[in-house]
Protein backbone atom coordinates (compact mmCIF):
# COMPACT_ATOMS: atom_id res chain seq x y z
CA UNK A 1 0.00 0.00 0.00
CA UNK A 2 1.10 3.56 -0.54
CA UNK A 3 2.70 5.73 2.12
CA UNK A 4 0.58 8.18 4.09
CA UNK A 5 2.38 10.74 6.23
CA UNK A 6 0.32 13.05 8.42
CA UNK A 7 1.99 16.41 9.06
CA UNK A 8 1.16 19.16 11.49
CA UNK A 9 2.69 22.57 10.61
CA UNK A 10 4.71 24.33 13.28
CA UNK A 11 5.57 21.27 15.32
CA UNK A 12 8.61 21.18 17.60
CA UNK A 13 9.27 17.46 17.77
CA UNK A 14 8.36 14.16 16.20
CA UNK A 15 6.70 11.34 18.07
CA UNK A 16 8.17 8.65 15.91
CA UNK A 17 11.76 9.95 15.94
CA UNK A 18 11.93 9.81 12.16
CA UNK A 19 14.69 12.30 11.46
CA UNK A 20 13.81 12.82 7.81
CA UNK A 21 10.17 13.60 8.47
CA UNK A 22 11.05 15.73 11.47
CA UNK A 23 13.15 17.92 9.17
CA UNK A 24 10.16 18.49 6.89
CA UNK A 25 8.58 20.93 9.27
CA UNK A 26 11.80 22.39 10.70
CA UNK A 27 13.16 23.27 7.24
CA UNK A 28 11.55 26.68 6.94
CA UNK A 29 11.16 28.29 3.56
CA UNK A 30 14.09 30.65 3.10
CA UNK A 31 11.86 33.19 1.37
CA UNK A 32 11.03 34.53 4.85
CA UNK A 33 14.19 36.62 4.53
CA UNK A 34 12.69 38.48 1.58
CA UNK A 35 12.13 37.73 -2.11
CA UNK A 36 15.14 36.86 -4.19
CA UNK A 37 15.95 38.73 -7.39
CA UNK A 38 16.88 36.24 -10.08
CA UNK A 39 17.31 36.75 -13.84
CA UNK A 40 14.30 35.51 -15.79
CA UNK A 41 12.62 35.77 -19.15
CA UNK A 42 9.02 36.89 -19.50
CA UNK A 43 7.69 35.49 -22.77
CA UNK A 44 4.38 34.73 -24.43
CA UNK A 45 3.68 31.33 -25.92
CA UNK A 46 1.02 31.43 -28.62
CA UNK A 47 -1.12 28.30 -28.65
CA UNK A 48 -2.54 26.60 -31.71
CA UNK A 49 -5.85 28.43 -31.28
CA UNK A 50 -4.19 31.83 -30.94
CA UNK A 51 -4.21 32.31 -27.17
CA UNK A 52 -1.15 34.02 -25.70
CA UNK A 53 0.07 32.43 -22.48
CA UNK A 54 2.17 34.63 -20.20
CA UNK A 55 5.21 32.62 -19.10
CA UNK A 56 8.01 33.39 -16.67
CA UNK A 57 11.13 31.31 -17.28
CA UNK A 58 14.05 31.16 -14.84
CA UNK A 59 16.65 29.46 -17.00
CA UNK A 60 20.22 29.17 -15.65
CA UNK A 61 23.09 28.52 -18.11
CA UNK A 62 23.38 24.79 -17.41
CA UNK A 63 20.24 23.40 -15.78
CA UNK A 64 20.13 19.72 -14.89
CA UNK A 65 16.33 19.58 -14.56
CA UNK A 66 13.13 21.62 -14.96
CA UNK A 67 10.24 22.34 -12.61
CA UNK A 68 6.97 23.65 -14.08
CA UNK A 69 4.30 25.21 -11.83
CA UNK A 70 0.59 25.06 -12.69
CA UNK A 71 -1.75 27.30 -10.70
CA UNK A 72 -5.36 26.79 -9.62
CA UNK A 73 -8.75 28.11 -10.69
CA UNK A 74 -9.09 31.92 -10.57
CA UNK A 75 -5.48 32.27 -9.37
CA UNK A 76 -2.26 32.99 -11.29
CA UNK A 77 1.39 31.98 -11.38
CA UNK A 78 1.89 34.43 -8.48
CA UNK A 79 0.32 31.86 -6.16
CA UNK A 80 3.59 29.88 -6.38
CA UNK A 81 5.85 32.82 -5.41
CA UNK A 82 7.05 31.28 -2.14
CA UNK A 83 7.89 27.92 -3.70
CA UNK A 84 9.67 29.52 -6.66
CA UNK A 85 11.72 31.68 -4.32
CA UNK A 86 12.59 28.61 -2.25
CA UNK A 87 13.78 26.63 -5.27
CA UNK A 88 15.79 29.56 -6.61
CA UNK A 89 17.63 29.86 -3.33
CA UNK A 90 18.23 26.14 -2.99
CA UNK A 91 18.73 24.96 -6.58
CA UNK A 92 18.88 28.15 -8.65
CA UNK A 93 22.10 27.28 -10.46
CA UNK A 94 20.97 23.82 -11.51
CA UNK A 95 17.20 24.00 -11.94
CA UNK A 96 15.12 25.68 -14.60
CA UNK A 97 11.82 26.99 -13.21
CA UNK A 98 8.82 27.80 -15.39
CA UNK A 99 5.50 29.25 -14.24
CA UNK A 100 2.72 30.53 -16.47
CA UNK A 101 -0.86 31.80 -16.33
CA UNK A 102 -3.56 29.54 -17.73
CA UNK A 103 -5.67 30.86 -20.58
CA UNK A 104 -8.05 33.52 -19.34
CA UNK A 105 -6.07 33.98 -16.12
CA UNK A 106 -3.48 36.50 -14.96
CA UNK A 107 -1.54 38.11 -17.80
CA UNK A 108 -2.54 35.48 -20.39
CA UNK A 109 -5.10 36.41 -23.00
CA UNK A 110 -8.74 35.44 -22.94
CA UNK A 111 -10.08 32.67 -25.14
CA UNK A 112 -13.38 31.40 -26.47
CA UNK A 113 -15.48 30.09 -23.58
CA UNK A 114 -15.76 26.74 -25.30
CA UNK A 115 -12.01 26.26 -24.84
CA UNK A 116 -12.11 26.69 -21.07
CA UNK A 117 -11.68 22.98 -20.43
CA UNK A 118 -9.18 20.94 -18.44
CA UNK A 119 -8.21 18.93 -21.53
CA UNK A 120 -7.42 22.21 -23.33
CA UNK A 121 -5.20 23.22 -20.39
CA UNK A 122 -3.37 19.92 -20.89
CA UNK A 123 -2.82 20.81 -24.55
CA UNK A 124 -1.59 24.26 -23.48
CA UNK A 125 0.93 22.61 -21.17
CA UNK A 126 2.24 20.51 -24.03
CA UNK A 127 2.58 23.60 -26.21
CA UNK A 128 4.50 25.46 -23.49
CA UNK A 129 6.88 22.54 -23.01
CA UNK A 130 7.43 22.32 -26.75
CA UNK A 131 7.86 26.05 -27.32
CA UNK A 132 10.42 26.37 -24.53
CA UNK A 133 12.30 23.22 -25.55
CA UNK A 134 11.81 21.57 -22.17
CA UNK A 135 13.42 18.16 -21.88
CA UNK A 136 13.61 15.53 -19.17
CA UNK A 137 14.11 15.35 -16.27
CA UNK A 138 10.92 17.32 -15.61
CA UNK A 139 8.84 17.80 -12.46
CA UNK A 140 5.27 19.11 -12.71
CA UNK A 141 3.85 20.86 -9.64
CA UNK A 142 0.12 21.55 -9.79
CA UNK A 143 -2.43 23.04 -7.41
CA UNK A 144 -6.15 22.31 -7.71
CA UNK A 145 -7.13 22.88 -11.37
CA UNK A 146 -3.44 23.09 -12.30
CA UNK A 147 -2.87 19.59 -10.95
CA UNK A 148 -5.93 18.42 -12.87
CA UNK A 149 -4.32 19.82 -16.02
CA UNK A 150 -1.15 17.83 -15.23
CA UNK A 151 -3.16 14.62 -14.84
CA UNK A 152 -5.10 15.38 -18.02
CA UNK A 153 -1.75 15.86 -19.78
CA UNK A 154 -0.71 12.37 -18.65
CA UNK A 155 -4.04 11.09 -20.00
CA UNK A 156 -3.08 12.15 -23.51
CA UNK A 157 -1.60 9.55 -25.88
CA UNK A 158 2.19 9.29 -25.66
CA UNK A 159 2.47 10.81 -29.14
CA UNK A 160 0.73 13.95 -27.82
CA UNK A 161 3.09 14.46 -24.87
CA UNK A 162 6.31 16.27 -25.72
CA UNK A 163 8.02 15.12 -22.51
CA UNK A 164 6.88 12.90 -19.66
CA UNK A 165 7.51 14.14 -16.12
CA UNK A 166 9.87 12.25 -13.84
CA UNK A 167 8.32 13.97 -10.81
CA UNK A 168 4.75 14.99 -10.04
CA UNK A 169 3.36 17.00 -7.11
CA UNK A 170 -0.43 17.13 -6.81
CA UNK A 171 -1.70 19.68 -4.28
CA UNK A 172 -5.33 19.90 -3.11
CA UNK A 173 -6.77 18.26 -6.17
CA UNK A 174 -8.79 15.33 -7.47
CA UNK A 175 -9.12 12.76 -10.24
CA UNK A 176 -12.83 13.50 -10.62
CA UNK A 177 -16.15 13.40 -8.72
CA UNK A 178 -15.85 17.10 -7.90
CA UNK A 179 -19.60 17.57 -8.09
CA UNK A 180 -20.19 14.79 -5.55
CA UNK A 181 -18.12 15.99 -2.57
CA UNK A 182 -17.61 19.07 -0.43
CA UNK A 183 -18.44 22.48 -1.85
CA UNK A 184 -17.87 20.99 -5.28
CA UNK A 185 -21.43 19.71 -5.06
CA UNK A 186 -22.47 23.22 -6.07
CA UNK A 187 -21.12 22.41 -9.54
CA UNK A 188 -23.91 19.89 -9.98
CA UNK A 189 -26.68 22.43 -9.47
CA UNK A 190 -28.67 23.94 -12.39
CA UNK A 191 -26.85 27.24 -11.79
CA UNK A 192 -23.66 26.01 -13.48
CA UNK A 193 -25.04 25.39 -17.00
CA UNK A 194 -27.34 28.40 -16.59
CA UNK A 195 -24.41 30.74 -15.93
CA UNK A 196 -22.56 29.34 -18.92
CA UNK A 197 -25.54 29.91 -21.24
CA UNK A 198 -26.33 33.39 -20.00
CA UNK A 199 -22.79 34.77 -19.96
CA UNK A 200 -23.37 36.88 -23.07
CA UNK A 201 -26.74 38.20 -21.90
CA UNK A 202 -26.27 38.81 -18.18
CA UNK A 203 -24.76 42.06 -16.88
CA UNK A 204 -21.14 41.71 -15.88
CA UNK A 205 -21.76 42.81 -12.29
CA UNK A 206 -24.46 40.19 -11.76
CA UNK A 207 -22.21 37.43 -13.06
CA UNK A 208 -19.39 38.68 -10.86
CA UNK A 209 -21.64 38.30 -7.84
CA UNK A 210 -22.57 34.76 -8.85
CA UNK A 211 -19.13 33.53 -9.92
CA UNK A 212 -17.16 35.42 -7.26
CA UNK A 213 -17.76 32.97 -4.38
CA UNK A 214 -16.20 30.11 -6.35
CA UNK A 215 -13.05 32.14 -6.92
CA UNK A 216 -12.83 33.66 -3.45
CA UNK A 217 -13.57 30.43 -1.56
CA UNK A 218 -9.95 29.24 -1.29
CA UNK A 219 -8.97 32.24 0.85
CA UNK A 220 -12.10 32.12 3.00
CA UNK A 221 -11.40 28.55 4.07
CA UNK A 222 -7.79 29.16 5.01
CA UNK A 223 -6.66 27.81 8.38
CA UNK A 224 -3.68 30.15 8.67
CA UNK A 225 -3.23 33.05 11.11
CA UNK A 226 -4.61 36.59 10.77
CA UNK A 227 -1.52 38.00 9.04
CA UNK A 228 -1.40 35.23 6.43
CA UNK A 229 -5.17 35.40 5.99
CA UNK A 230 -4.87 39.11 5.18
CA UNK A 231 -2.24 38.36 2.54
CA UNK A 232 -4.34 35.53 1.10
CA UNK A 233 -7.45 37.72 1.02
CA UNK A 234 -5.52 40.38 -0.90
CA UNK A 235 -4.13 37.75 -3.29
CA UNK A 236 -7.58 36.29 -3.89
CA UNK A 237 -9.11 39.73 -4.36
CA UNK A 238 -6.44 40.64 -6.92
CA UNK A 239 -6.89 37.33 -8.75
CA UNK A 240 -10.66 37.78 -8.80
CA UNK A 241 -10.37 41.36 -10.01
CA UNK A 242 -8.09 40.30 -12.87
CA UNK A 243 -9.94 37.10 -13.80
CA UNK A 244 -12.58 37.79 -16.48
CA UNK A 245 -16.09 36.70 -15.59
CA UNK A 246 -16.18 34.58 -18.74
CA UNK A 247 -13.16 32.67 -17.42
CA UNK A 248 -14.63 32.10 -13.97
CA UNK A 249 -17.93 30.88 -15.40
CA UNK A 250 -16.43 29.17 -18.44
CA UNK A 251 -14.42 26.62 -16.46
CA UNK A 252 -17.28 25.48 -14.20
CA UNK A 253 -18.79 22.87 -16.58
CA UNK A 254 -15.42 21.20 -17.26
CA UNK A 255 -14.72 20.94 -13.53
CA UNK A 256 -18.05 19.20 -13.15
CA UNK A 257 -17.29 16.68 -15.93
CA UNK A 258 -13.57 16.15 -15.21
CA UNK A 259 -12.60 12.47 -14.72
CA UNK A 260 -9.12 10.91 -15.11
CA UNK A 261 -9.50 7.91 -12.81
CA UNK A 262 -8.70 5.53 -15.64
CA UNK A 263 -5.30 7.21 -16.12
CA UNK A 264 -3.98 6.91 -12.57
CA UNK A 265 -2.64 3.39 -12.88
CA UNK A 266 -0.47 4.35 -15.86
CA UNK A 267 1.29 7.28 -14.15
CA UNK A 268 4.99 6.47 -13.81
CA UNK A 269 6.23 9.75 -12.34
CA UNK A 270 7.57 9.92 -8.81
CA UNK A 271 4.37 11.28 -7.27
CA UNK A 272 3.65 13.17 -4.05
CA UNK A 273 0.02 13.98 -3.21
CA UNK A 274 -0.66 16.71 -0.63
CA UNK A 275 -3.99 17.36 1.08
CA UNK A 276 -5.43 19.58 3.81
CA UNK A 277 -7.84 18.24 6.39
CA UNK A 278 -9.80 21.52 6.42
CA UNK A 279 -10.16 21.78 2.64
CA UNK A 280 -13.86 22.12 1.73
CA UNK A 281 -13.23 22.36 -2.03
CA UNK A 282 -11.23 19.16 -2.53
CA UNK A 283 -11.76 17.09 0.65
CA UNK A 284 -8.96 14.64 1.59
CA UNK A 285 -10.88 11.66 0.18
CA UNK A 286 -9.84 12.89 -3.27
CA UNK A 287 -6.15 12.78 -2.33
CA UNK A 288 -6.49 9.35 -0.78
CA UNK A 289 -7.94 8.07 -4.04
CA UNK A 290 -5.10 9.65 -6.01
CA UNK A 291 -2.47 8.11 -3.73
CA UNK A 292 -4.09 4.66 -3.96
CA UNK A 293 -4.48 4.87 -7.72
CA UNK A 294 -1.00 6.09 -8.71
CA UNK A 295 1.68 3.39 -8.33
CA UNK A 296 4.21 4.19 -5.60
CA UNK A 297 2.64 7.57 -4.75
CA UNK A 298 3.17 9.09 -1.31
CA UNK A 299 0.46 11.08 0.45
CA UNK A 300 1.31 13.99 2.75
CA UNK A 301 -1.70 15.12 4.79
CA UNK A 302 -1.82 18.35 6.83
CA UNK A 303 -4.85 18.01 9.15
CA UNK A 304 -5.38 21.70 9.90
CA UNK A 305 -4.66 23.16 6.46
CA UNK A 306 -7.23 24.24 3.91
CA UNK A 307 -7.17 24.52 0.13
CA UNK A 308 -4.24 26.93 -0.32
CA UNK A 309 -1.55 24.64 1.04
CA UNK A 310 1.29 26.45 -0.73
CA UNK A 311 0.52 29.42 1.56
CA UNK A 312 -0.73 27.64 4.68
CA UNK A 313 1.96 24.95 4.86
CA UNK A 314 4.74 26.13 2.50
CA UNK A 315 7.40 23.97 4.14
CA UNK A 316 5.34 20.85 3.42
CA UNK A 317 5.00 21.81 -0.25
CA UNK A 318 8.73 22.54 -0.41
CA UNK A 319 9.41 19.08 0.98
CA UNK A 320 7.03 17.47 -1.52
CA UNK A 321 8.77 19.20 -4.42
CA UNK A 322 12.20 18.12 -3.19
CA UNK A 323 10.97 14.54 -2.90
CA UNK A 324 9.56 14.58 -6.43
CA UNK A 325 12.55 16.23 -8.11
CA UNK A 326 15.03 13.95 -9.80
CA UNK A 327 17.94 15.50 -7.89
CA UNK A 328 16.33 14.26 -4.69
CA UNK A 329 15.54 10.88 -6.18
CA UNK A 330 19.18 10.36 -7.13
CA UNK A 331 20.39 11.32 -3.67
CA UNK A 332 17.80 9.28 -1.82
CA UNK A 333 18.02 5.75 -3.23
CA UNK A 334 14.60 4.21 -3.40
CA UNK A 335 12.88 7.10 -1.64
CA UNK A 336 9.18 7.42 -2.14
CA UNK A 337 9.00 4.48 -4.52
CA UNK A 338 10.25 2.18 -1.78
CA UNK A 339 7.94 3.80 0.72
CA UNK A 340 5.05 3.10 -1.61
CA UNK A 341 5.83 -0.61 -1.54
CA UNK A 342 5.96 -0.78 2.25
CA UNK A 343 3.00 -1.43 4.48
CA UNK A 344 0.83 1.64 4.91
CA UNK A 345 2.71 4.20 6.97
CA UNK A 346 0.89 6.25 9.60
CA UNK A 347 3.28 8.75 11.14
CA UNK A 348 2.15 11.86 12.96
CA UNK A 349 4.45 14.76 13.62
CA UNK A 350 2.88 16.23 16.76
CA UNK A 351 2.43 19.86 17.54
Coordinates of C-alpha atoms in Angstrom, one line a residue, residues 23-195:
X23 CA 13.1 17.9 9.2
X24 CA 10.2 18.5 6.9
X25 CA 8.6 20.9 9.3
X26 CA 11.8 22.4 10.7
X27 CA 13.2 23.3 7.2
X28 CA 11.6 26.7 6.9
X29 CA 11.2 28.3 3.6
X30 CA 14.1 30.7 3.1
X31 CA 11.9 33.2 1.4
X32 CA 11.0 34.5 4.9
X33 CA 14.2 36.6 4.5
X34 CA 12.7 38.5 1.6
X35 CA 12.1 37.7 -2.1
X36 CA 15.1 36.9 -4.2
X37 CA 15.9 38.7 -7.4
X38 CA 16.9 36.2 -10.1
X39 CA 17.3 36.7 -13.8
X40 CA 14.3 35.5 -15.8
X41 CA 12.6 35.8 -19.1
X42 CA 9.0 36.9 -19.5
X43 CA 7.7 35.5 -22.8
X44 CA 4.4 34.7 -24.4
X45 CA 3.7 31.3 -25.9
X46 CA 1.0 31.4 -28.6
X47 CA -1.1 28.3 -28.6
X48 CA -2.5 26.6 -31.7
X49 CA -5.8 28.4 -31.3
X50 CA -4.2 31.8 -30.9
X51 CA -4.2 32.3 -27.2
X52 CA -1.1 34.0 -25.7
X53 CA 0.1 32.4 -22.5
X54 CA 2.2 34.6 -20.2
X55 CA 5.2 32.6 -19.1
X56 CA 8.0 33.4 -16.7
X57 CA 11.1 31.3 -17.3
X58 CA 14.0 31.2 -14.8
X59 CA 16.6 29.5 -17.0
X60 CA 20.2 29.2 -15.6
X61 CA 23.1 28.5 -18.1
X62 CA 23.4 24.8 -17.4
X63 CA 20.2 23.4 -15.8
X64 CA 20.1 19.7 -14.9
X65 CA 16.3 19.6 -14.6
X66 CA 13.1 21.6 -15.0
X67 CA 10.2 22.3 -12.6
X68 CA 7.0 23.7 -14.1
X69 CA 4.3 25.2 -11.8
X70 CA 0.6 25.1 -12.7
X71 CA -1.8 27.3 -10.7
X72 CA -5.4 26.8 -9.6
X73 CA -8.8 28.1 -10.7
X74 CA -9.1 31.9 -10.6
X75 CA -5.5 32.3 -9.4
X76 CA -2.3 33.0 -11.3
X77 CA 1.4 32.0 -11.4
X78 CA 1.9 34.4 -8.5
X79 CA 0.3 31.9 -6.2
X80 CA 3.6 29.9 -6.4
X81 CA 5.9 32.8 -5.4
X82 CA 7.1 31.3 -2.1
X83 CA 7.9 27.9 -3.7
X84 CA 9.7 29.5 -6.7
X85 CA 11.7 31.7 -4.3
X86 CA 12.6 28.6 -2.2
X87 CA 13.8 26.6 -5.3
X88 CA 15.8 29.6 -6.6
X89 CA 17.6 29.9 -3.3
X90 CA 18.2 26.1 -3.0
X91 CA 18.7 25.0 -6.6
X92 CA 18.9 28.2 -8.7
X93 CA 22.1 27.3 -10.5
X94 CA 21.0 23.8 -11.5
X95 CA 17.2 24.0 -11.9
X96 CA 15.1 25.7 -14.6
X97 CA 11.8 27.0 -13.2
X98 CA 8.8 27.8 -15.4
X99 CA 5.5 29.3 -14.2
X100 CA 2.7 30.5 -16.5
X101 CA -0.9 31.8 -16.3
X102 CA -3.6 29.5 -17.7
X103 CA -5.7 30.9 -20.6
X104 CA -8.1 33.5 -19.3
X105 CA -6.1 34.0 -16.1
X106 CA -3.5 36.5 -15.0
X107 CA -1.5 38.1 -17.8
X108 CA -2.5 35.5 -20.4
X109 CA -5.1 36.4 -23.0
X110 CA -8.7 35.4 -22.9
X111 CA -10.1 32.7 -25.1
X112 CA -13.4 31.4 -26.5
X113 CA -15.5 30.1 -23.6
X114 CA -15.8 26.7 -25.3
X115 CA -12.0 26.3 -24.8
X116 CA -12.1 26.7 -21.1
X117 CA -11.7 23.0 -20.4
X118 CA -9.2 20.9 -18.4
X119 CA -8.2 18.9 -21.5
X120 CA -7.4 22.2 -23.3
X121 CA -5.2 23.2 -20.4
X122 CA -3.4 19.9 -20.9
X123 CA -2.8 20.8 -24.5
X124 CA -1.6 24.3 -23.5
X125 CA 0.9 22.6 -21.2
X126 CA 2.2 20.5 -24.0
X127 CA 2.6 23.6 -26.2
X128 CA 4.5 25.5 -23.5
X129 CA 6.9 22.5 -23.0
X130 CA 7.4 22.3 -26.8
X131 CA 7.9 26.1 -27.3
X132 CA 10.4 26.4 -24.5
X133 CA 12.3 23.2 -25.5
X134 CA 11.8 21.6 -22.2
X135 CA 13.4 18.2 -21.9
X136 CA 13.6 15.5 -19.2
X137 CA 14.1 15.3 -16.3
X138 CA 10.9 17.3 -15.6
X139 CA 8.8 17.8 -12.5
X140 CA 5.3 19.1 -12.7
X141 CA 3.8 20.9 -9.6
X142 CA 0.1 21.6 -9.8
X143 CA -2.4 23.0 -7.4
X144 CA -6.1 22.3 -7.7
X145 CA -7.1 22.9 -11.4
X146 CA -3.4 23.1 -12.3
X147 CA -2.9 19.6 -11.0
X148 CA -5.9 18.4 -12.9
X149 CA -4.3 19.8 -16.0
X150 CA -1.2 17.8 -15.2
X151 CA -3.2 14.6 -14.8
X152 CA -5.1 15.4 -18.0
X153 CA -1.7 15.9 -19.8
X154 CA -0.7 12.4 -18.7
X155 CA -4.0 11.1 -20.0
X156 CA -3.1 12.1 -23.5
X157 CA -1.6 9.5 -25.9
X158 CA 2.2 9.3 -25.7
X159 CA 2.5 10.8 -29.1
X160 CA 0.7 14.0 -27.8
X161 CA 3.1 14.5 -24.9
X162 CA 6.3 16.3 -25.7
X163 CA 8.0 15.1 -22.5
X164 CA 6.9 12.9 -19.7
X165 CA 7.5 14.1 -16.1
X166 CA 9.9 12.2 -13.8
X167 CA 8.3 14.0 -10.8
X168 CA 4.8 15.0 -10.0
X169 CA 3.4 17.0 -7.1
X170 CA -0.4 17.1 -6.8
X171 CA -1.7 19.7 -4.3
X172 CA -5.3 19.9 -3.1
X173 CA -6.8 18.3 -6.2
X174 CA -8.8 15.3 -7.5
X175 CA -9.1 12.8 -10.2
X176 CA -12.8 13.5 -10.6
X177 CA -16.1 13.4 -8.7
X178 CA -15.8 17.1 -7.9
X179 CA -19.6 17.6 -8.1
X180 CA -20.2 14.8 -5.5
X181 CA -18.1 16.0 -2.6
X182 CA -17.6 19.1 -0.4
X183 CA -18.4 22.5 -1.9
X184 CA -17.9 21.0 -5.3
X185 CA -21.4 19.7 -5.1
X186 CA -22.5 23.2 -6.1
X187 CA -21.1 22.4 -9.5
X188 CA -23.9 19.9 -10.0
X189 CA -26.7 22.4 -9.5
X190 CA -28.7 23.9 -12.4
X191 CA -26.9 27.2 -11.8
X192 CA -23.7 26.0 -13.5
X193 CA -25.0 25.4 -17.0
X194 CA -27.3 28.4 -16.6
X195 CA -24.4 30.7 -15.9

